[in-house]
Phi, psi and omega in degrees: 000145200195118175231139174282152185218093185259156174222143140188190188267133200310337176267048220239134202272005174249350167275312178305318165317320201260345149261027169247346168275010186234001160291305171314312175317288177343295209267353184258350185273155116324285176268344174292118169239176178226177191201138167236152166202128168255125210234137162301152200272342185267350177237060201252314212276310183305328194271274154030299169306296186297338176279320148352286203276331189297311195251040137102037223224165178249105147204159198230350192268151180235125007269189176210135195250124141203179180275133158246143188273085205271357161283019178193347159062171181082167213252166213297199204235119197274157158299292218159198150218187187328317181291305200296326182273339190289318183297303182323299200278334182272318178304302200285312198226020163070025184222138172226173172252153197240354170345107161278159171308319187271009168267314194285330174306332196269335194272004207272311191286318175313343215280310209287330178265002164304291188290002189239006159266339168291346195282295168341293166269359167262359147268011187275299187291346158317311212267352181316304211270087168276151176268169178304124171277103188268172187205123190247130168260143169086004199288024182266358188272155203300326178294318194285008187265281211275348181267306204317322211266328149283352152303308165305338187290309170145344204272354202276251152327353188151171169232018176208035120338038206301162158245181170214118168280132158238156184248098178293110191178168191309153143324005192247347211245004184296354177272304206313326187275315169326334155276331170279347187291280237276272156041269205285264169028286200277015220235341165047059180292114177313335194267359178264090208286335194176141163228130177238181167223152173198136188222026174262075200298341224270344186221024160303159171049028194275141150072051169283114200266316187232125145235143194270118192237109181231045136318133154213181214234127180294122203261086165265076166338301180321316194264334200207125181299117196316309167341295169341261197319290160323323182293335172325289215307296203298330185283325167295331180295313219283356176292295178297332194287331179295309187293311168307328183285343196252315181267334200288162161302147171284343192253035167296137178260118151288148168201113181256130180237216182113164179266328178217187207003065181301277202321276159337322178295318203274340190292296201298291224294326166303315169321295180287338188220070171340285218268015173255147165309124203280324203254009181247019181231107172204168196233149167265101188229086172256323177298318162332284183294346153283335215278298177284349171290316191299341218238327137279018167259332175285323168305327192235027168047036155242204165293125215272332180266012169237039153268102161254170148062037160278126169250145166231112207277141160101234189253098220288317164280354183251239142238164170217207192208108161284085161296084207236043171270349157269355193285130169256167159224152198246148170064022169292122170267116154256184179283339195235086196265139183203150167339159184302313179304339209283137162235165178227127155336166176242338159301348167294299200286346172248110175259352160307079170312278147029282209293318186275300143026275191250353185261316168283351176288313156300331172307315205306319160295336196292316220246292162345307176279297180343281144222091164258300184295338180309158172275015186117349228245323199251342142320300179293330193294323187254355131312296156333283181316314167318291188312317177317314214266317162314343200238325199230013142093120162289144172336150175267133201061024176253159189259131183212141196272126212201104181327097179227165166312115147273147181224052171085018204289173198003048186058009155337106184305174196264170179028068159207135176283130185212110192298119200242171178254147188227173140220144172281120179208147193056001157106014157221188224214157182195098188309141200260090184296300225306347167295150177277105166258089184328182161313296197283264352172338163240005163286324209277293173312310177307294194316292178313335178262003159283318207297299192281318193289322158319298184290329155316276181318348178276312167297001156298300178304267208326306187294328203271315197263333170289295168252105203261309206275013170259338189261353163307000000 
């Protein structure tokens, strides 16, 4: 078995001659078959080298002919150019063409404007499916390792989504991300259109639809005065916000995750960077509220996924409040049984007062340290889940907790990211005011948002005194 292989350039009126005798074979022939590939005339000469240079072939001429053998494999049997397929085609099958010039000129033009309105829609339709542009700043750290494969998989976004990642980081990190491009590479996620490294922040973030930021600061009281350490934060921020406004897409989605000042990173990057949308900049403190769903299902011996409506208030890596005057459970085996939908408050069911009073309140380190100590795995888990919910609407009536821009929602002060329960739907977020927050539970807000508001200002301060004539 054996099919010719014409190549030439679409306006070239001896490619047209030779592929109108090899049409004629074709429909008249039994085993003769063809493959045409038609080249624009300006990349007719490169691709020509290259086809050559590849199997090892001498010819300079348009067209270029030859056989592939698909029954013996290894590479093809070349022809020729035109003069070489007309002997070919007389010798073999008794046929030649009487094709005049002002014929072959003309189907030569049809050729060309043929092939250059197919070029035309196959960048049209290129530009439909472009994939999503992710952008991981900080990606040598263990969450963009355990997130990359759930972004891919298709459950984030879709399942006929493609994305594209880049992996942002220092000049030190460059083997480590470069193992991780080859890695997601070989792992052949169908939804994964490209993945990279980059270690040129001056070209960060061009045409980026999400960007993810896990930047974090090592935190040691001992070696360096919390001040310091904000001032990291702050700096970093004043590097990346300039750059979003500038490469990023405009509707660009921010997400600050991380072991520390999550809250802060996303406040500077609003700050610094005006012209990002205040509601497309948020922090994630989902890793909490898994942390604290888990630690009360261990507590009431069940499934940790049937603890809904844990909120968690405030400074989502500082402090913050595990609030569970709204949390229910769902599947609690008790005396009192019901359909899949059926819940229970969840303070009816713990009558240990005490235990909640005061245990979870001591609970605040546990689960601090719990995670601060994860490797990445449930951090990224809550990256994910957020962006899901983001793109495809959180359960309905359900509460899921979220760093967003206040704009005086429970008496919160305004322009500080400060975590509230919110839901998501249609690709934007809406603080759920309509919950009921006692007394003590707004003494509590009130304290944590003077905590952020502070931690504002200092980075503010800080900044101010590093560059007094920018901040003029």
């Amino acid at each position: 078995a054996a099919v010719a292989m014409f190549t030439g350039k679409a306006n070239c009126p001896y490619y047209a001659k030779a592929e109108l005798l090899a049409d004629y074979l074709q429909t008249n022939l039994p085993n003769f078959r063809v493959h045409k590939i038609t080249q624009h005339p300006d990349k007719w000469e490169q691709w020509l080298h290259d086809i050559c240079e590849t199997n090892g072939w001498e010819h300079r001429q348009c067209p270029i002919i030859w056989r592939e053998l698909l029954d013996r494999g290894g590479k093809g049997q070349l022809l020729g150019g035109l003069n070489e397929f007309l002997e070919y085609a007389q010798k073999y099958y008794g046929i030649t063409s009487m094709m005049l010039s002002e014929e072959m000129l003309a189907i030569a033009e049809e050729n060309l404007q043929a092939h250059l309105e197919i070029v035309k829609e196959d960048e049209e339709i290129k530009s439909l499916i472009k994939p999503m542009q992710i952008w991981i700043t900080s990606a040598s750290v263990p969450i963009c390792y355990h997130l990359i494969p759930l972004l891919a998989s298709g459950e984030v976004f879709g399942m006929t989504t493609e994305i594209s990642i880049h992996l942002l980081d220092t000049e030190q990190f460059k083997e480590m991300l470069c193992s991780i491009v080859m890695e997601a590479e070989d792992m052949a996620f169908p939804l994964l259109r490209s993945i990279s490294e980059h270690t040129k922040t001056d070209q960060a973030f061009i045409d980026a639809d999400i960007i993810i930021v896990l930047d974090d600061v090592l935190l040691n009281l001992e070696v360096q005065s919390l001040e310091n350490y904000i001032r990291e934060v702050s700096e970093i921020c004043q590097v990346y916000a300039p750059l979003i406004e500038k490469n990023a897409k405009s509707e660009v989605k921010v997400i600050s995750s991380g072991k520390t000042f999550a809250n802060l990173k996303a406040t500077m990057l609003r700050m610094y960077g005006p012209s990002i949308r205040p509601e497309n900049i948020i922090a994630i403190s989902t890793s909490w509220e898994s942390a604290a769903k888990a630690m009360l299902a261990r507590k009431l011996n069940m499934n940790t996924a049937g603890v809904k409506d844990v909120i968690v208030w405030g400074n989502i890596t500082g402090s913050n409040y595990i609030d569970l005057s709204h949390a229910k459970l769902y599947g609690y085996d008790c005396a009192i049984r019901g359909p899949p939908n059926f819940q229970r408050p969840l303070l009816n069911i713990i009558y240990d007062s005490e235990w909640i009073h005061s245990e979870l309140v001591s609970a605040q380190s546990t689960l601090s340290s719990r995670v601060s100590r994860c490797k990445g795995m449930l951090p990224a888990h809550a990256v994910a889940t957020v962006l899901r919910y983001w793109y495809h609407g959180s359960p309905s009536e359900e509460i899921i907790s979220v760093g967003i821009l206040s704009e005086g929602q429970f008496c919160i002060p305004e322009g500080i990211i400060f975590s509230m329960p919110v839901r998501l739907q249609n690709g934007n977020w809406e603080a759920m005011t309509e919950l009921e927050i006692n007394e003590t539970t707004q003494k509590v807000l009130g304290r944590l948002a003077h905590e952020l508001v502070q931690e504002k200002l200092v980075a503010l301060k800080e900044i101010n005194e590093m560059h007094p004539y920018e901040a003029e």
